[in-house]
Short mmCIF file of C-alpha atoms in Angstrom, two decimals:
data_model
loop_
_atom_site.label_atom_id
_atom_site.label_comp_id
_atom_site.label_asym_id
_atom_site.label_seq_id
_atom_site.Cartn_x
_atom_site.Cartn_y
_atom_site.Cartn_z
CA ALA A 12 -44.51 47.15 -53.09
CA ILE A 13 -42.00 48.88 -50.52
CA GLN A 14 -42.79 50.07 -47.09
CA VAL A 15 -40.82 50.72 -44.09
CA THR A 16 -40.91 50.25 -40.26
CA THR A 17 -40.28 52.63 -39.13
CA SER A 18 -40.68 51.70 -35.04
CA ASP A 19 -38.52 48.88 -35.95
CA ILE A 20 -36.07 49.30 -38.71
CA GLU A 21 -37.54 46.58 -40.70
CA ILE A 22 -37.56 47.13 -44.85
CA ALA A 23 -39.70 44.58 -47.35
CA ILE A 24 -39.19 45.74 -50.62
CA GLU A 25 -41.31 43.20 -52.83
CA ASN A 26 -42.88 42.38 -56.04
CA ILE A 27 -40.61 45.14 -58.62
CA GLU A 28 -38.50 45.14 -60.66
CA LEU A 29 -35.50 47.97 -59.53
CA ASN A 30 -33.24 49.39 -62.97
CA PRO A 31 -29.48 50.46 -61.04
CA SER A 32 -30.91 54.06 -61.46
CA ALA A 33 -33.81 53.04 -58.48
CA LEU A 34 -31.09 50.80 -56.36
CA GLY A 35 -28.18 53.37 -56.25
CA ILE A 36 -30.92 55.80 -54.71
CA LEU A 37 -32.64 52.95 -52.67
CA PHE A 38 -29.44 50.97 -51.16
CA PRO A 39 -27.54 53.33 -50.07
CA SER A 40 -30.30 56.04 -48.28
CA MET A 41 -31.39 52.23 -46.23
CA GLU A 42 -27.45 51.99 -45.11
CA GLY A 43 -27.57 52.53 -41.10
CA LYS A 44 -30.95 52.62 -40.40
CA ALA A 45 -32.29 49.19 -41.24
CA SER A 46 -31.88 46.90 -38.50
CA ASP A 47 -34.09 44.01 -40.74
CA PHE A 48 -34.34 44.42 -44.86
CA TRP A 49 -36.93 41.83 -46.64
CA MET A 50 -36.21 41.45 -50.85
CA GLY A 51 -38.47 39.13 -52.24
CA SER A 52 -39.36 38.52 -55.64
CA ILE A 53 -37.68 41.16 -56.35
CA LEU A 54 -37.51 41.44 -61.26
CA PHE A 55 -33.94 42.47 -62.78
CA SER A 56 -33.70 43.07 -67.35
CA ALA A 57 -31.06 40.86 -68.25
CA GLU A 58 -29.50 43.71 -69.50
CA ASN A 59 -29.09 45.52 -65.59
CA VAL A 60 -29.12 42.60 -63.73
CA ALA A 61 -24.51 41.90 -63.21
CA GLU A 62 -24.59 46.15 -62.32
CA CYS A 63 -28.07 45.94 -60.11
CA TYR A 64 -26.33 42.28 -58.82
CA GLU A 65 -23.09 44.97 -57.65
CA ILE A 66 -24.30 47.42 -56.62
CA ILE A 67 -26.91 44.93 -53.83
CA ALA A 68 -22.99 43.66 -52.28
CA ALA A 69 -21.62 46.81 -52.36
CA SER A 70 -25.43 47.85 -49.77
CA ILE A 71 -24.58 45.14 -48.09
CA ARG A 72 -21.25 45.10 -47.11
CA ASN A 73 -21.85 48.64 -46.21
CA HIS A 74 -24.13 48.35 -44.14
CA HIS A 75 -23.45 48.00 -40.37
CA THR A 76 -26.53 47.97 -38.47
CA LEU A 77 -27.94 44.54 -40.42
CA ARG A 78 -29.41 41.68 -38.94
CA TRP A 79 -31.33 39.83 -40.50
CA LEU A 80 -31.28 39.75 -44.41
CA ALA A 81 -33.68 37.01 -46.10
CA TRP A 82 -33.49 37.03 -49.31
CA VAL A 83 -36.76 35.62 -50.64
CA ASP A 84 -37.67 34.24 -54.35
CA ASN A 85 -34.85 36.08 -56.23
CA ARG A 86 -33.50 33.38 -58.84
CA ILE A 87 -29.86 34.07 -59.46
CA SER A 88 -29.05 33.26 -62.76
CA SER A 89 -24.99 32.55 -63.52
CA ASP A 90 -22.79 32.04 -59.83
CA LYS A 91 -20.81 35.74 -60.44
CA GLN A 92 -24.00 37.40 -58.86
CA ALA A 93 -23.90 34.32 -56.48
CA GLU A 94 -20.66 34.81 -55.60
CA LEU A 95 -21.32 39.02 -54.81
CA LEU A 96 -24.28 37.70 -52.46
CA ILE A 97 -22.78 35.22 -50.58
CA GLU A 98 -19.28 37.04 -50.64
CA SER A 99 -20.71 40.07 -48.88
CA ILE A 100 -23.03 38.58 -46.38
CA ILE A 101 -19.67 37.29 -45.22
CA ASP A 102 -18.19 40.43 -45.78
CA ASN A 103 -20.52 42.11 -43.40
CA ARG A 104 -20.09 40.63 -39.98
CA SER A 105 -22.97 42.28 -38.16
CA ILE A 106 -25.53 39.80 -39.64
CA ASN A 107 -27.20 37.05 -37.42
CA THR A 108 -29.40 35.86 -39.04
CA LEU A 109 -30.03 35.49 -42.95
CA THR A 110 -32.33 33.28 -44.89
CA LEU A 111 -32.07 32.92 -48.91
CA ASN A 112 -34.51 31.01 -49.71
CA ASN A 113 -36.15 30.06 -53.98
CA CYS A 114 -32.50 31.51 -54.90
CA PHE A 115 -30.93 29.04 -56.32
CA ASN A 116 -31.25 25.91 -58.56
CA GLN A 117 -28.37 23.97 -60.41
CA SER A 118 -28.84 24.59 -64.21
CA TYR A 119 -27.58 28.23 -63.15
CA ASN A 120 -25.80 28.79 -60.83
CA ASN A 121 -24.50 25.92 -57.04
CA GLY A 122 -26.73 26.81 -54.53
CA CYS A 123 -24.18 24.03 -52.76
CA LYS A 124 -21.08 25.98 -52.71
CA ALA A 125 -23.21 29.45 -52.67
CA LEU A 126 -24.12 27.61 -48.79
CA ALA A 127 -20.69 25.92 -48.02
CA SER A 128 -19.12 29.17 -48.36
CA LEU A 129 -21.74 31.06 -45.75
CA ILE A 130 -21.16 27.47 -43.65
CA SER A 131 -17.35 27.97 -43.78
CA SER A 132 -16.71 30.78 -43.40
CA GLY A 133 -15.77 31.54 -39.67
CA ARG A 134 -18.43 34.12 -38.95
CA HIS A 135 -20.99 33.60 -36.66
CA VAL A 136 -24.68 33.32 -37.39
CA ASN A 137 -27.86 32.92 -35.13
CA CYS A 138 -30.25 30.68 -37.58
CA LEU A 139 -29.32 30.03 -41.20
CA ASP A 140 -32.52 29.13 -43.25
CA PHE A 141 -31.49 28.15 -46.80
CA ARG A 142 -34.71 26.43 -48.17
CA GLU A 143 -36.47 25.73 -51.28
CA ASN A 144 -32.60 25.79 -53.28
CA GLY A 145 -32.12 22.91 -54.80
CA LEU A 146 -29.20 20.91 -52.36
CA ALA A 147 -28.35 17.35 -53.56
CA GLY A 148 -25.42 16.41 -52.79
CA ILE A 149 -24.00 18.56 -50.54
CA ASP A 150 -20.45 16.55 -49.90
CA ASP A 151 -19.04 20.00 -49.91
CA VAL A 152 -21.39 21.43 -46.75
CA ALA A 153 -21.55 18.42 -45.57
CA ALA A 154 -18.48 19.03 -43.93
CA ALA A 155 -18.07 22.77 -43.44
CA LEU A 156 -20.59 20.62 -41.28
CA ALA A 157 -17.72 18.18 -39.88
CA THR A 158 -15.15 21.40 -38.63
CA ASN A 159 -17.63 22.63 -35.85
CA PRO A 160 -18.53 26.51 -37.23
CA GLN A 161 -19.82 29.49 -35.32
CA LEU A 162 -24.08 28.17 -36.89
CA GLU A 163 -26.45 27.44 -34.22
CA THR A 164 -29.02 26.70 -35.74
CA LEU A 165 -29.58 25.27 -40.06
CA TRP A 166 -32.94 25.29 -41.85
CA ILE A 167 -32.70 23.25 -45.15
CA SER A 168 -35.52 21.50 -45.26
CA ASP A 169 -37.34 20.86 -49.07
CA ASN A 170 -33.74 20.74 -50.56
CA ASP A 171 -34.34 17.42 -52.45
CA LEU A 172 -31.60 16.22 -50.11
CA ASN A 173 -31.33 11.96 -50.61
CA ASP A 174 -30.45 8.69 -47.91
CA ARG A 175 -26.62 9.74 -49.51
CA ASP A 176 -27.30 13.26 -48.25
CA ALA A 177 -28.81 11.62 -44.88
CA GLU A 178 -25.20 9.86 -44.53
CA LEU A 179 -23.18 12.99 -44.36
CA ILE A 180 -25.51 15.33 -42.38
CA ALA A 181 -25.55 12.24 -40.29
CA GLU A 182 -20.99 11.89 -40.53
CA ALA A 183 -21.37 15.69 -39.66
CA LEU A 184 -23.13 15.74 -36.28
CA LYS A 185 -20.60 13.79 -34.74
CA ARG A 186 -18.48 16.21 -35.08
CA ASN A 187 -20.44 19.12 -34.84
CA THR A 188 -20.63 20.23 -31.01
CA ILE A 189 -22.60 24.04 -31.63
CA LEU A 190 -25.12 23.28 -34.26
CA GLN A 191 -28.56 23.73 -31.76
CA GLU A 192 -31.13 23.12 -34.38
CA LEU A 193 -31.64 21.77 -37.84
CA THR A 194 -34.27 21.38 -40.37
CA LEU A 195 -34.59 18.50 -42.73
CA ASP A 196 -38.20 17.65 -43.81
CA ASP A 197 -39.98 17.00 -47.27
CA ASN A 198 -36.93 16.92 -48.40
CA SER A 199 -36.27 12.99 -50.53
CA ILE A 200 -35.04 10.91 -47.65
CA THR A 201 -36.55 8.21 -46.56
CA SER A 202 -36.17 6.00 -43.42
CA THR A 203 -33.37 4.32 -44.53
CA GLY A 204 -31.20 8.61 -44.05
CA PHE A 205 -33.04 9.14 -41.20
CA GLN A 206 -31.77 5.43 -39.51
CA LYS A 207 -28.55 7.15 -40.15
CA LEU A 208 -29.30 10.68 -38.37
CA ARG A 209 -30.67 8.96 -35.77
CA THR A 210 -28.41 6.14 -34.54
CA ALA A 211 -25.86 10.10 -34.63
CA ILE A 212 -28.35 10.76 -32.18
CA TYR A 213 -28.22 8.73 -30.17
CA ASP A 214 -25.94 4.63 -31.23
CA PRO A 215 -26.71 1.79 -27.74
CA SER A 216 -24.80 -0.12 -29.13
CA SER A 217 -22.10 0.94 -26.35
CA LEU A 218 -21.18 3.18 -23.64
CA ASN A 219 -18.64 4.37 -26.16
CA ALA A 220 -21.11 4.70 -29.29
CA VAL A 221 -23.58 6.92 -26.57
CA GLU A 222 -20.93 9.47 -25.35
CA SER A 223 -19.43 9.88 -29.08
CA CYS A 224 -23.61 10.57 -30.77
CA ASN A 225 -24.05 14.16 -30.04
CA HIS A 226 -25.60 15.71 -27.74
CA THR A 227 -26.19 19.83 -28.71
CA CYS A 228 -28.31 19.98 -33.09
CA TYR A 229 -32.30 19.34 -32.32
CA VAL A 230 -32.98 17.55 -35.64
CA ASP A 231 -36.60 18.58 -36.30
CA HIS A 232 -39.05 15.58 -36.92
CA MET A 233 -37.18 13.43 -35.54
CA ASP A 234 -39.09 10.35 -32.42
CA VAL A 235 -35.47 9.19 -31.19
CA GLU A 236 -33.88 9.24 -27.20
CA GLY A 237 -32.92 13.64 -26.20
CA ASN A 238 -33.90 14.94 -28.87
CA ASP A 239 -36.51 16.31 -28.08
CA TYR A 240 -36.45 20.63 -28.24
CA GLY A 241 -34.79 22.91 -25.25
CA MET A 242 -32.63 20.02 -23.80
CA THR A 243 -29.83 21.41 -22.66
CA PRO A 244 -26.31 18.71 -24.20
CA ARG A 245 -26.23 16.99 -19.87
CA GLN A 246 -30.07 16.71 -20.08
CA ARG A 247 -29.91 14.92 -23.58
CA ARG A 248 -26.80 12.02 -22.50
CA ASN A 249 -27.42 11.93 -19.39
CA GLN A 250 -31.00 11.24 -21.23
CA LYS A 251 -29.80 8.61 -24.08
CA LEU A 252 -27.31 6.63 -21.19
CA TYR A 253 -30.87 6.33 -18.84
CA LYS A 254 -32.24 4.14 -21.41
CA LEU A 255 -29.02 2.68 -21.99
CA LEU A 256 -28.91 0.64 -18.51
CA SER A 257 -32.37 0.41 -17.71
CA THR A 258 -33.06 -1.52 -21.41
CA ARG A 259 -30.33 -3.56 -19.82
CA HIS A 260 -31.16 -3.20 -17.58
CA LEU A 261 -34.90 -4.98 -17.86
CA ASP A 262 -32.77 -8.24 -19.14
CA GLY A 263 -29.74 -8.16 -16.44
CA SER A 264 -26.54 -7.73 -18.54
CA ASN A 265 -25.65 -4.65 -16.89
CA ALA A 266 -22.63 -6.28 -16.03
CA ARG A 267 -21.91 -8.09 -18.37
CA HIS A 268 -21.86 -5.19 -20.52
CA LEU A 269 -19.89 -2.62 -18.03
CA ASN A 270 -17.47 -5.23 -17.89
CA ALA A 271 -17.43 -5.48 -22.15
CA GLU A 272 -16.70 -1.42 -21.80
CA LEU A 273 -15.65 -0.87 -19.61
CA GLY A 274 -12.41 -3.58 -19.00
CA GLU A 275 -12.04 -5.85 -14.83
CA GLU A 276 -9.13 -4.21 -14.43
CA LYS A 277 -9.31 -2.97 -10.97
CA PHE A 278 -9.61 0.88 -11.17
CA THR A 279 -13.27 -0.51 -12.68
CA ILE A 280 -15.30 -0.16 -9.76
CA LYS A 281 -14.60 3.24 -8.88
CA LEU A 282 -15.66 4.42 -13.22
CA VAL A 283 -19.16 1.96 -12.05
CA PRO A 284 -20.36 4.68 -9.81
CA LYS A 285 -19.73 7.70 -11.94
CA VAL A 286 -20.90 5.78 -14.48
CA LEU A 287 -24.36 5.82 -12.46
CA HIS A 288 -24.59 9.21 -11.19
CA CYS A 289 -25.17 10.92 -13.96
CA ILE A 290 -28.09 8.22 -14.30
CA LYS A 291 -29.39 8.51 -11.05
CA ARG A 292 -29.68 12.81 -12.28
CA TYR A 293 -31.50 12.28 -14.94
CA SER A 294 -34.27 9.50 -13.30
CA SER A 295 -34.35 11.52 -9.99
CA GLY A 296 -35.74 14.36 -12.72
CA GLN A 297 -37.44 12.87 -14.61
CA THR A 298 -39.61 11.88 -11.35
CA ALA A 299 -40.01 15.28 -10.38
CA ASP A 300 -41.80 15.81 -13.55
CA SER A 301 -44.13 13.03 -13.98
CA SER A 302 -45.35 14.17 -10.22
CA THR A 303 -48.42 14.98 -9.36
CA PRO A 304 -49.59 17.96 -6.26
#
């Protein structure tokens, strides 16, 4: 039930019932000694659950060597317990990877509130894995994402998200320049919702629309221009501009569109080479990548 790997300083506790006396011994002994900590399918008796969460929260708050915390299949039974856990995580500035899977449900606590609190806390997080937590209705989460928080990767798969949620996320992505990866698979998002997300990544209606798109984030399982994993923001932007102008070139409409978008004033001609320069750079890169020995 309890595994300790001293070489990697990892601790995993699974499939066990814990009481306050056991936690009072176990958790303080791990503080300052473990970098990775996994708790899965842990049971707390009803009469002890509040005290157990207080002990766990206090330990997390003081555990300054902790880098990765996983809380999996431990259903949190009240908003108060959820707040204790989330506040302790926010207070611990050393945690940079966080896994909270199948812990929240809308009947007893608010997973959206917990996620929004984590995102808007102002602390840097490399990866936040928040799958299977019943997040339908994510207005506050999307609003937090739109503030450009210090979050690089967000996994919110299997959360009952719908088309309205997808639209809210799409609007947030247009304002976010830090998030680098987002996973949304196994939700209730239809083609309508995914189209909103695609447009947030690549909107070919105009040069300004392309420039206003998100060029930073890769959205998993979504086929759209400039959404290749591992690309830099500059590569994404250049690919999208290349796609837009090459498509217009095929129907002979580049001059008309550029006049309309850049204006017909005398300085317009000075802007055109700058627009085409990034296209040439992307085109040259494509040619080099596709060349054969």
